[in-house]
Short mmCIF file of C-alpha atoms and ligand atoms in Angstrom, two decimals:
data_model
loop_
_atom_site.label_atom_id
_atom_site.label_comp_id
_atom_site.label_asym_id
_atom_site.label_seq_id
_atom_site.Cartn_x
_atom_site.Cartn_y
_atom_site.Cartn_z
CA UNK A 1 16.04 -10.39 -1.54
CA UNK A 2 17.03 -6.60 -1.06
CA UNK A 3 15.30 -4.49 1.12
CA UNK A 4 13.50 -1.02 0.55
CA UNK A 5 12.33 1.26 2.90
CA UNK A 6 10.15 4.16 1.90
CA UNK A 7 8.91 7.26 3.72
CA UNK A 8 6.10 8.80 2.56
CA UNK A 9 5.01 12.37 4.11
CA UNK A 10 2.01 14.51 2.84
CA UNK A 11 -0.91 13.81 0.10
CA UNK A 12 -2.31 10.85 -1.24
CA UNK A 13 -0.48 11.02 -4.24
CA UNK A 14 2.49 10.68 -2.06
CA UNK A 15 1.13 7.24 -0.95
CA UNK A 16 -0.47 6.14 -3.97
CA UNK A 17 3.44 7.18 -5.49
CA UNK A 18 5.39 5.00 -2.85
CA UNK A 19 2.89 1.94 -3.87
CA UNK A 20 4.14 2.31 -7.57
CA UNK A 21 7.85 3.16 -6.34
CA UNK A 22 7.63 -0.46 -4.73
CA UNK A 23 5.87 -1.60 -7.87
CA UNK A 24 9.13 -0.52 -9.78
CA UNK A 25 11.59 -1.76 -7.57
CA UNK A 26 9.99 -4.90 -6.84
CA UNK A 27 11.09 -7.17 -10.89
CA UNK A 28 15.04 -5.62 -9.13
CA UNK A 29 14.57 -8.07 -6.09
CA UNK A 30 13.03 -5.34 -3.67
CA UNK A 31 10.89 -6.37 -0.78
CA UNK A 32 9.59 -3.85 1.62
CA UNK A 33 10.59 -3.79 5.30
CA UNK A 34 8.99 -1.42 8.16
CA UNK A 35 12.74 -0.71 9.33
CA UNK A 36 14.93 1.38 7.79
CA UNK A 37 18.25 -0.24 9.83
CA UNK A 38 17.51 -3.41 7.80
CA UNK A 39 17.14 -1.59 4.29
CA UNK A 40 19.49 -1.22 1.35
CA UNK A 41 17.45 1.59 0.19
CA UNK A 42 15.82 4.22 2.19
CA UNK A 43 13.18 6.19 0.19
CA UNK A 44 12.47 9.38 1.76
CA UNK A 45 9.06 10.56 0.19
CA UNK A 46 8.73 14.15 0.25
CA UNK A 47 6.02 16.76 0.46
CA UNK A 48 6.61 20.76 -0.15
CA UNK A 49 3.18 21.95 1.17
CA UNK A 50 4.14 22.53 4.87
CA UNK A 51 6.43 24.97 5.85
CA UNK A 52 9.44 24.52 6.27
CA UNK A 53 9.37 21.15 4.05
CA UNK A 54 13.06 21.22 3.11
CA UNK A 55 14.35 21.95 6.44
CA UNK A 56 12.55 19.13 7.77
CA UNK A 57 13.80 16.77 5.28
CA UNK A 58 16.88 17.74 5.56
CA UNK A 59 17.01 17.03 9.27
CA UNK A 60 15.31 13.33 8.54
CA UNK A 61 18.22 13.10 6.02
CA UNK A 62 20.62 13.56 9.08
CA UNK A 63 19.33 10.54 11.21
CA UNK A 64 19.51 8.42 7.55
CA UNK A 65 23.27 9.43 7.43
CA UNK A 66 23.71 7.73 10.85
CA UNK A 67 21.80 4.51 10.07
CA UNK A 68 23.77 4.46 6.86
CA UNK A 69 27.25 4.74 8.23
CA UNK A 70 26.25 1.98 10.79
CA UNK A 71 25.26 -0.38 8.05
CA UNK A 72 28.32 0.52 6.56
CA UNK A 73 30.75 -0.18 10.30
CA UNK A 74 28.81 -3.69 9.27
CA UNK A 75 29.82 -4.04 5.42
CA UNK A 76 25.75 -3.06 4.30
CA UNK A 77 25.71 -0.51 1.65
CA UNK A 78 22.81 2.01 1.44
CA UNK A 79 21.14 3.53 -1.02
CA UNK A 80 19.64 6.92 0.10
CA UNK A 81 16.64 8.18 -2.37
CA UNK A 82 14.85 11.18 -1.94
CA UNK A 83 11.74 11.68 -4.11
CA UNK A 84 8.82 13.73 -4.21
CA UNK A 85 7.61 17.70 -4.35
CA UNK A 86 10.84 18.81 -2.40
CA UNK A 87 13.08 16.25 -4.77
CA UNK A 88 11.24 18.42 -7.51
CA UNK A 89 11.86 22.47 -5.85
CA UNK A 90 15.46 21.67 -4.59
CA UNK A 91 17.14 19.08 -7.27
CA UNK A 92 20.72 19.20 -7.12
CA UNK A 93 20.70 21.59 -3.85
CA UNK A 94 19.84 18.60 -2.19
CA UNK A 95 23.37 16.61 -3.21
CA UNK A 96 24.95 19.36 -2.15
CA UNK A 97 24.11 19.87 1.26
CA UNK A 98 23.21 16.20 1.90
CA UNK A 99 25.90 14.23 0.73
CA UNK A 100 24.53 10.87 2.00
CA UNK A 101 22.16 10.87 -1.25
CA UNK A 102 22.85 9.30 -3.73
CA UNK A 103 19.31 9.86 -6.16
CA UNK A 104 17.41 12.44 -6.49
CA UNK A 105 14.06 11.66 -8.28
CA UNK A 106 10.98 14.02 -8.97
CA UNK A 107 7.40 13.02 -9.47
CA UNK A 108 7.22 12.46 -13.13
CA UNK A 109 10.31 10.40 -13.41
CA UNK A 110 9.98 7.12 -10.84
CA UNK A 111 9.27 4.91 -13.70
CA UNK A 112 13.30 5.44 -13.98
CA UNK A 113 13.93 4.47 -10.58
CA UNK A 114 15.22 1.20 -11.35
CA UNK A 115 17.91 2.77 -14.53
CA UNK A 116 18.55 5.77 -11.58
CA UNK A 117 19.71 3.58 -8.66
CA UNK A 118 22.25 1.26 -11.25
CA UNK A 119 23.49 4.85 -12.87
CA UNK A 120 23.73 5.18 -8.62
CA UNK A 121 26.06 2.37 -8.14
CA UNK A 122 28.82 4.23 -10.93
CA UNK A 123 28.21 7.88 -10.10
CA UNK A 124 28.03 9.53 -7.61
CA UNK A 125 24.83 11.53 -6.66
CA UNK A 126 22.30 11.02 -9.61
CA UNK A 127 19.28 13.69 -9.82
CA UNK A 128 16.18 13.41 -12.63
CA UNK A 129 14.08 16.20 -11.95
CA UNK A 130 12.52 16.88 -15.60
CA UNK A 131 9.09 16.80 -17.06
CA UNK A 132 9.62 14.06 -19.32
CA UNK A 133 7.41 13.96 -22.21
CA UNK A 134 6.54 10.30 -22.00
CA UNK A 135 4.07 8.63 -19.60
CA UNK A 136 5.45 7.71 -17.05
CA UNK A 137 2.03 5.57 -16.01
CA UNK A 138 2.74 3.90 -19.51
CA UNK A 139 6.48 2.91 -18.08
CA UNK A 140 5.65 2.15 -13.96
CA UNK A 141 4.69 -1.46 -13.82
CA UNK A 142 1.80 -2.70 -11.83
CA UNK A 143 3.36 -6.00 -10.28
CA UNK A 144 1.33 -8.88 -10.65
CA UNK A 145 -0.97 -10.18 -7.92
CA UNK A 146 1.27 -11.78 -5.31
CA UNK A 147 3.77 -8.63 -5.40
CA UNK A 148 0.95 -6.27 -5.48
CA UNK A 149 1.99 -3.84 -2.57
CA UNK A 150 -0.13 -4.99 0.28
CA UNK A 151 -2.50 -2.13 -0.39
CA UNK A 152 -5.41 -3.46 2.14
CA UNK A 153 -9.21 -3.35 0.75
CA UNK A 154 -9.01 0.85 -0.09
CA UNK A 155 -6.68 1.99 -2.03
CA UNK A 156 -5.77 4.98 -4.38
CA UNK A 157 -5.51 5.28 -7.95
CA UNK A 158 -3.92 8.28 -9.25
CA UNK A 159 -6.36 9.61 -12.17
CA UNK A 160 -4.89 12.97 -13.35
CA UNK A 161 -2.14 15.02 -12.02
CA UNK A 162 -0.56 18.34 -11.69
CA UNK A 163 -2.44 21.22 -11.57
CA UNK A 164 -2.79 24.53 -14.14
CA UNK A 165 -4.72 26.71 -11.61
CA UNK A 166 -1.80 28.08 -9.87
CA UNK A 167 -3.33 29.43 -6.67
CA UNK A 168 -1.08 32.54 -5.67
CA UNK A 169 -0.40 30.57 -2.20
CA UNK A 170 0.79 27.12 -3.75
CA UNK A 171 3.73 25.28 -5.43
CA UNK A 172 1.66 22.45 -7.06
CA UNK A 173 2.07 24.13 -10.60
CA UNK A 174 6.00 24.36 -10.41
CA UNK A 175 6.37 21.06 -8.25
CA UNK A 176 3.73 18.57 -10.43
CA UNK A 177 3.66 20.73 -13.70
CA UNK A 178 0.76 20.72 -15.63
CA UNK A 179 -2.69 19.03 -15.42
CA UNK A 180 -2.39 16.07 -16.96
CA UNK A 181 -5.18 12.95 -17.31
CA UNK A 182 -4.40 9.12 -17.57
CA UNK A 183 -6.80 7.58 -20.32
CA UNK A 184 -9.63 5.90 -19.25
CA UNK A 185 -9.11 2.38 -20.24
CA UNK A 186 -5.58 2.43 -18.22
CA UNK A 187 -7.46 3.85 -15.20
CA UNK A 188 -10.13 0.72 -15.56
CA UNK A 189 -7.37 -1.80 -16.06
CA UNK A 190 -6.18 -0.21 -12.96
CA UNK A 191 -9.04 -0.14 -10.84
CA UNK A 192 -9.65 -4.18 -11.81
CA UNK A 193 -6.14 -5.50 -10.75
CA UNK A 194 -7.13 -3.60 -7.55
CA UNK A 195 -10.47 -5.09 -7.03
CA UNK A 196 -8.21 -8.79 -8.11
CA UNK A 197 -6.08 -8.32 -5.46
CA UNK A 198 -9.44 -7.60 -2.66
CA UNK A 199 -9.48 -3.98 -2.87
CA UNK A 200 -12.94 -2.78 -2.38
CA UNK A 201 -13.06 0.69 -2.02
CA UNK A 202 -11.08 2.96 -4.66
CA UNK A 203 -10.50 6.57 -4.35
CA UNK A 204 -9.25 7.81 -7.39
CA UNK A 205 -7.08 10.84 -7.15
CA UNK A 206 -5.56 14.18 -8.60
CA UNK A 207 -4.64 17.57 -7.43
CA UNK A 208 -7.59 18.69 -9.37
CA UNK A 209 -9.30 15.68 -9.74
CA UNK A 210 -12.31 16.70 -10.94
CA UNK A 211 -11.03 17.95 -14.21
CA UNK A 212 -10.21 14.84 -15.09
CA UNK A 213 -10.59 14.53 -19.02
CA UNK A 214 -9.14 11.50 -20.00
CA UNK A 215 -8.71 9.81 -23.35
CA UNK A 216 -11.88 7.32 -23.27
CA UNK A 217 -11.92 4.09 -25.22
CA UNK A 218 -14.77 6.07 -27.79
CA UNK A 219 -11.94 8.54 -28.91
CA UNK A 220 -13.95 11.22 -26.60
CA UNK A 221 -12.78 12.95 -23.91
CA UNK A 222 -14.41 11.97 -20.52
CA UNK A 223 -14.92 13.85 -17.70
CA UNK A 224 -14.92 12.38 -14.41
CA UNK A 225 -18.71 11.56 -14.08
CA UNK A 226 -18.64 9.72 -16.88
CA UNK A 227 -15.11 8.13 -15.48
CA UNK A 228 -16.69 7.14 -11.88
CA UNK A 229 -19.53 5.95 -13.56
CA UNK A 230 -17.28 3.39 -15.40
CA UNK A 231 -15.23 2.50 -12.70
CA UNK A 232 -18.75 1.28 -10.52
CA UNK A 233 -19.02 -1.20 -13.32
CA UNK A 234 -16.29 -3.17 -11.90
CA UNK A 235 -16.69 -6.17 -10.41
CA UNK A 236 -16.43 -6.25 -6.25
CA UNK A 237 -15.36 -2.33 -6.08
CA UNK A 238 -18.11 -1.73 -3.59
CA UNK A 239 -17.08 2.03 -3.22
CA UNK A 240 -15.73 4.80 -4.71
CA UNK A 241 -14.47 8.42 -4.09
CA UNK A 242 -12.65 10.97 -5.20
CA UNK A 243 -10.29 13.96 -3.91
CA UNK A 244 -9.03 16.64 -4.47
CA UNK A 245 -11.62 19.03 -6.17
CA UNK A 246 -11.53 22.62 -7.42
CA UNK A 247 -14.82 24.27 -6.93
CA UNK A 248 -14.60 25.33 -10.47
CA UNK A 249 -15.04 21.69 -11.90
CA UNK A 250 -17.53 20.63 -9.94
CA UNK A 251 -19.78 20.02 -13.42
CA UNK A 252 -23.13 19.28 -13.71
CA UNK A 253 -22.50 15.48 -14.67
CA UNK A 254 -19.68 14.60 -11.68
CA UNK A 255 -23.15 16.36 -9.14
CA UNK A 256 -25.55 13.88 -11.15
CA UNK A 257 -23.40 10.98 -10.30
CA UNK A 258 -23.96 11.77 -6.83
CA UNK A 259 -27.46 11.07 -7.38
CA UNK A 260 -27.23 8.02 -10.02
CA UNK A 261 -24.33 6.02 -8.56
CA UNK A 262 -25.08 4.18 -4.67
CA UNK A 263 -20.95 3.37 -5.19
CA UNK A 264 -20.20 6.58 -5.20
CA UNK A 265 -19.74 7.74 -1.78
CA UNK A 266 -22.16 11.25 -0.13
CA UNK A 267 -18.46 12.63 1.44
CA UNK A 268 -16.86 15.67 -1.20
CA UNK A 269 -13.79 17.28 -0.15
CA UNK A 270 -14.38 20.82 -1.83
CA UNK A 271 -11.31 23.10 -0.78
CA UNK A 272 -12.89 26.31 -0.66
CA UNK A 273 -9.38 28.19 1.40
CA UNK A 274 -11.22 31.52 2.51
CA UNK A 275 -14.80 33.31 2.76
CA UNK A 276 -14.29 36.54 1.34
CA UNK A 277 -14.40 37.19 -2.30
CA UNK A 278 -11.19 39.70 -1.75
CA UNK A 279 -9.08 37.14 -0.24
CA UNK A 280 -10.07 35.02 -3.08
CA UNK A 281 -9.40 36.90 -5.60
CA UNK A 282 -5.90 37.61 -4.10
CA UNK A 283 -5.36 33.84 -3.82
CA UNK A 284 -6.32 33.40 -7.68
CA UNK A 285 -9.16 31.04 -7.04
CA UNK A 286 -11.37 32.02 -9.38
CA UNK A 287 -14.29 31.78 -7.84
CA UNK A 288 -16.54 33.70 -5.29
CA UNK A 289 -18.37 32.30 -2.05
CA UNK A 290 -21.49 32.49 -3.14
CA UNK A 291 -20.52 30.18 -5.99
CA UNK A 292 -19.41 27.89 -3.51
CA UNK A 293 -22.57 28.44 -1.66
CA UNK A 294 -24.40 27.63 -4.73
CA UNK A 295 -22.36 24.42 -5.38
CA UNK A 296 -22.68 22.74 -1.97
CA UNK A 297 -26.55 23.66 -2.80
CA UNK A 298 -26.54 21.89 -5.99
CA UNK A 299 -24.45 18.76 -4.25
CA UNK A 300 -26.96 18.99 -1.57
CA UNK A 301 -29.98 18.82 -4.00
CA UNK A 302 -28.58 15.83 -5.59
CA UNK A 303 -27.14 14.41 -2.73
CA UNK A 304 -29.12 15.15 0.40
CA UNK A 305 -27.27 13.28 3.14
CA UNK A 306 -23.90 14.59 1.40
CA UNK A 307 -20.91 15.15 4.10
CA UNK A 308 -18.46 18.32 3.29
CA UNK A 309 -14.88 18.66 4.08
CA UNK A 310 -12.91 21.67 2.81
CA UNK A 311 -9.33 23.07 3.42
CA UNK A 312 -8.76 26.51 5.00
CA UNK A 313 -5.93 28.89 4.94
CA UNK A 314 -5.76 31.73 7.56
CA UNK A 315 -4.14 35.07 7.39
CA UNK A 316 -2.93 35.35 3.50
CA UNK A 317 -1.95 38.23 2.46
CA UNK A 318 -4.17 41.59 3.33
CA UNK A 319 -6.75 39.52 5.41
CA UNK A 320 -8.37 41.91 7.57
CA UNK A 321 -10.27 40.54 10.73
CA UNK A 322 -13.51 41.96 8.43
CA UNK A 323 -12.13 39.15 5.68
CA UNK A 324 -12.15 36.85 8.51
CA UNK A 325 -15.24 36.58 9.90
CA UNK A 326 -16.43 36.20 6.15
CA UNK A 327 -14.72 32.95 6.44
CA UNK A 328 -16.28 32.26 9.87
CA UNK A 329 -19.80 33.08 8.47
CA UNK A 330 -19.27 30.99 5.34
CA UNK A 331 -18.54 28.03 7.80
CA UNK A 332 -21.44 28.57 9.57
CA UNK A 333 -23.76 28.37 6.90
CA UNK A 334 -22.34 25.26 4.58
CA UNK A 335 -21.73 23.15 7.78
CA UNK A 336 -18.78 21.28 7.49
CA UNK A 337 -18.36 17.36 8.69
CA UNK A 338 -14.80 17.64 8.72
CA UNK A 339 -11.94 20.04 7.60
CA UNK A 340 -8.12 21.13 7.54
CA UNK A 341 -7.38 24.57 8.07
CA UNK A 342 -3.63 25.89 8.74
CA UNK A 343 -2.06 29.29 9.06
CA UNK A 344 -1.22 31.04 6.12
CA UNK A 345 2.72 30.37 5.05
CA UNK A 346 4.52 31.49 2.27
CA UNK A 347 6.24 29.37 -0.12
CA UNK A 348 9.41 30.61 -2.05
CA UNK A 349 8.58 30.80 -5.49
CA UNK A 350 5.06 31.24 -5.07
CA UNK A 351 2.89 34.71 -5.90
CA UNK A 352 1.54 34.95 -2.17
CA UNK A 353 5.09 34.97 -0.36
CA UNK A 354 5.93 38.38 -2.84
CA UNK A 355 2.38 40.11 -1.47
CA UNK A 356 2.77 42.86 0.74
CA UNK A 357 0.50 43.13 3.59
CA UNK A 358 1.76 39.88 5.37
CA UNK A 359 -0.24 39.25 8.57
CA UNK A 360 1.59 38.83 11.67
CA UNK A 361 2.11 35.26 13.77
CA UNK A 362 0.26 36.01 16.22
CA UNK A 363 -3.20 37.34 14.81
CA UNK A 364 -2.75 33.92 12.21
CA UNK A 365 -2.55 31.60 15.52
CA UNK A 366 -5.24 33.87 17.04
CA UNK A 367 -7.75 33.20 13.80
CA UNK A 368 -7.08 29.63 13.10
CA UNK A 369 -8.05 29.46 16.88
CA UNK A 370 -11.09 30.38 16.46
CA UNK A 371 -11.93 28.97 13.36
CA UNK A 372 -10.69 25.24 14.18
CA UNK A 373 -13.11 25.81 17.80
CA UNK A 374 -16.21 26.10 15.47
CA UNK A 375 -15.00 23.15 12.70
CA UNK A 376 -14.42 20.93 15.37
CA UNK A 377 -18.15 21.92 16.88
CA UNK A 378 -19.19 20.88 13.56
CA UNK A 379 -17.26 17.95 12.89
CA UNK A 380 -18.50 16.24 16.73
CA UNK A 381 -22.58 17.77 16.13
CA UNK A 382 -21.76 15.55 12.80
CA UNK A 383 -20.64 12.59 13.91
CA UNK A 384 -23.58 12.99 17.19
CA UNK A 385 -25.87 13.13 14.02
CA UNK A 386 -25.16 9.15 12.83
CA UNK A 387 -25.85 7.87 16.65
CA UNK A 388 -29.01 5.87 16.61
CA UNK A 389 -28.46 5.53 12.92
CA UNK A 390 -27.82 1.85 10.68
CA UNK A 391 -24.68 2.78 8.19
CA UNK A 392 -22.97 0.95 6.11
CA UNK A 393 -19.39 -0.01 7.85
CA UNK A 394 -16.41 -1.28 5.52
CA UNK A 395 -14.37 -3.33 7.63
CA UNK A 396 -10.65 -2.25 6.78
CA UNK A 397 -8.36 -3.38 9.46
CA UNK A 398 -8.23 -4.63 13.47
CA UNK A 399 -9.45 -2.38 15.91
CA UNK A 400 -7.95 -1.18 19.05
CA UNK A 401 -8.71 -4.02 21.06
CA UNK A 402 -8.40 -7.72 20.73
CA UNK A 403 -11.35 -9.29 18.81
CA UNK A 404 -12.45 -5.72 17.62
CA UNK A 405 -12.21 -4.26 13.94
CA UNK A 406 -12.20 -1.21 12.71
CA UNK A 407 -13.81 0.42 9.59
CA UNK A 408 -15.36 3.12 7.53
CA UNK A 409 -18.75 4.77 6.92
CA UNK A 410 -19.59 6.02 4.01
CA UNK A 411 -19.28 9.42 5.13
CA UNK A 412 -15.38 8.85 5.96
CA UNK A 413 -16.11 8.50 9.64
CA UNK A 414 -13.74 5.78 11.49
CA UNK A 415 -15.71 2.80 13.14
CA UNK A 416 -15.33 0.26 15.87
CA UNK A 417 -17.20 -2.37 16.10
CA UNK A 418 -16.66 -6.07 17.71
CA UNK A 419 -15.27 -8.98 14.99
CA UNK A 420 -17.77 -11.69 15.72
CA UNK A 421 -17.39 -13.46 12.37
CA UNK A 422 -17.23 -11.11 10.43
CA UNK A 423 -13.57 -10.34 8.05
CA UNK A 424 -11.67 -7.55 7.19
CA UNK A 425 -13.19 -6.56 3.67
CA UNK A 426 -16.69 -7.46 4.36
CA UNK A 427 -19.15 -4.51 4.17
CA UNK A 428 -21.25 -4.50 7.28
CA UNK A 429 -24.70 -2.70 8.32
CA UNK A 430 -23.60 -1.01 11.43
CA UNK A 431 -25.81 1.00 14.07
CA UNK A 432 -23.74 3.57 15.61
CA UNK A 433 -24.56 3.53 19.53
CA UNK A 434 -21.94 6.61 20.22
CA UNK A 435 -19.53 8.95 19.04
CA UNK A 436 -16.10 9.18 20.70
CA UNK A 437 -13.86 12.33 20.44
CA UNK A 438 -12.36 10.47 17.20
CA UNK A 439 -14.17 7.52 16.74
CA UNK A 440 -17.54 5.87 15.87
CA UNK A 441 -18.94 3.09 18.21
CA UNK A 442 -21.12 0.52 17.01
CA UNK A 443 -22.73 -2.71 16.99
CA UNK A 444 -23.70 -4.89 13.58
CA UNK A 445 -27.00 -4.92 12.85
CA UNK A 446 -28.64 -7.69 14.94
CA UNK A 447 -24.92 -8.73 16.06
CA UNK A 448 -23.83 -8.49 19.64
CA UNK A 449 -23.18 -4.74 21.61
CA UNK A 450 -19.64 -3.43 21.45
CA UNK A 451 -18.75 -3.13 25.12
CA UNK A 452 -15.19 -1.82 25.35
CA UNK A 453 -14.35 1.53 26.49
CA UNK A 454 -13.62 4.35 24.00
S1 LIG B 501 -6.03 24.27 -7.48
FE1 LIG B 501 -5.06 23.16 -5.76
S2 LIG B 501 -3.20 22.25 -6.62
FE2 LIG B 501 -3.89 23.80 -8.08
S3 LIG B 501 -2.74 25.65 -7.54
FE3 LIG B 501 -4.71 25.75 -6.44
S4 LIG B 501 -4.32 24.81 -4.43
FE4 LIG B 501 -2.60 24.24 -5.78
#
């Protein structure tokens, strides 16, 4: 058996993509190991959202030159892969200021992982960066049960990808290409050889995953209310969700599922990015606050005990401190359970990093201050809100002490509670006796109190 070793850094699709880049490796003879001294190939994984993405993986690509050359002091060839949005921006750059790799594969192309690493062991330094025009779903093999990567009882299931927005502030577009849906009856043979192998909750995802419009079964093009409703047909898939959405699709029909479907979990991640309709307009969203207002009020009317999480970006381009405390006010009236906000960076390539008006350092760190004091306000009164409450737990791994497991609510929120009996898998009616800084607390309904220190 040969050994593979992946790194995955950033998004779910990054993590959902590693699963199928073990997938494809594993009819070669790959097996996964947690150490990347013991593998003969070293996936490296790679996001472009933060800054300085390249940099970083360039440095990471350093310590894999060491490991590699003391493999080699021992006879052990390496393979060194490195995959993902930065594989995509920086291609052949990458060959040429890291020698020690030897592929260099972009997003739409790992169903040729296996053809790339043999065309590896002739040439030197391989790169497939293109947009193919095939599928490369069609091509990357789901291995059968006993292979399946361990994958636990959630997992993700890539629905649609890329993205045709282009926000002035993001590389999506260039890194992912287009928007582009998987047809529905390959998503639902998906989601079943997930639930085969004891997945129970499935969040299906996308950069813009709610405009999905996949190829259904009818001829017709679903959306992805009609998709989740589907996908809650199938057998021991207890839960579903969905990430990331663009206020902009957030139809009629995916809000009415909120209301029809008890799989479908009350948590939306609805990146809203800033609170002023000037800043918004500069970042090429598309849409105003008050039609996000009027969206979480929709969600809300369909969806009452709904839990919002958004993503924020501080200081673009031109934001005065008048901009600002648009955003602050916006946050104060939606109410957020949870949220990621980061200082505005810009990202060669991108509209945003051309803008004049860049805000300085220091008045970015000053604003995200403020803004991450009042999301984390709202993310603990939140989580203070489900003490005293019974919520449904999924159990989905051990907790942090012996005899404990730890879980999920169906608002997102991580749970301890003690074993007693009960599995990892099994969904569990939980009352929440506290809230830690990070962490749920609870006992199983009618089960015995959880007694451990947070
Ligand atoms: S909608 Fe999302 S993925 Fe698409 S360009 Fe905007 S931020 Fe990027």
């Amino acid at each position: 058996m040969k050994k593979l070793f992946i790194k995955s850094y950033g998004c779910q699709m990054n993590v959902y993509d590693a699963g199928r880049m073990a997938d494809a490796l594993a009819p070669e003879g790959f097996i996964e190991t947690a150490d990347p001294a013991d593998a003969d190939v070293v996936i490296l994984n790679t996001c472009h959202i933060r800054e300085k993405a390249a940099e970083k993986v360039y440095s990471e690509l350093g310590r894999v030159r060491r490991i590699k050359q003391e493999r080699a002091g021992a006879g052990r060839d390496t393979k060194v892969v490195v995959a993902g949005c930065v594989a995509q921006a920086e291609g052949a750059e990458i060959l040429r200021r890291a020698p020690v790799v030897d592929v260099v594969v972009g997003p739409q192309s790992y169903h040729r992982l296996p053809a790339l690493m043999k065309r590896a062991e002739r040439e030197r330094g391989v790169v497939d960066t293109e947009f193919p025009v095939e599928d490369k779903f069609d091509h990357l093999p789901l291995a059968p049960r006993p292979k399946l990567r361990a994958r636990g009882v959630s997992a993700f299931l890539t629905i649609q990808e890329g993205c045709d927005k282009f926000c002035t502030f993001c590389v999506v577009p260039y890194t992912r290409g287009a928007e582009v849906s998987r047809p529905v009856a390959k998503v639902v043979a998906e989601a079943e050889r997930l639930a085969e192998a004891g997945v129970r909750e499935i969040t299906v995802i996308g950069q813009n995953v709610n405009a999905y419009h996949g190829e259904g079964p009818d001829g017709a093009t679903w959306s992805l209310g009609r998709l989740l409703r589907r996908l809650a047909e199938v057998p021991c898939v207890a839960r579903l969700r969905y990430t990331t959405s663009h206020p902009r699709d957030m139809d009629d029909d995916l809000i009415a599922a909120h209301a029809e479907l008890p799989a479908l979990m009350p948590y939306l991640h609805l990146p809203v990015q800033a609170g002023s309709d000037r800043i918004l307009e500069a970042m090429n969203r598309r849409h105003t606050a008050d039609d996000y207002r009027r969206i979480v009020e929709r969600v809300r009317s369909a969806r009452p005990d709904i839990a919002l999480s958004s993503d924020f970006i501080v200081g673009f381009p031109g934001e005065t401190e008048e901009d600002f405390a648009e955003t602050l006010r916006l946050v104060e009236e939606v109410g957020f359970a949870s949220a990621f906000s980061f200082k505005y960076s810009p990202r060669p390539g991108t509209p945003g990093a051309e803008l004049d008006g860049q805000v300085p350092e220091e008045v970015k760190a000053e604003r995200l201050q403020r803004l991450q004091a009042l999301l984390e306000e709202q993310r603990q009164a939140f989580n203070r809100g489900t003490v005293g409450r019974t919520v449904d737990v999924l159990l989905e791994k051990p907790g942090r002490h012996p005899g404990q497991l730890a879980g999920k609510t169906p608002y997102l929120q991580a749970v301890q509670i003690e074993g007693g009996g009960r599995a990892i898998g099994d969904l569990v009616p939980v009352r929440i006796l506290r809230a830690g800084s990070n962490s749920l607390f609870g006992e199983p309904a009618g089960g015995p109190a959880l007694t451990a220190a947070a």
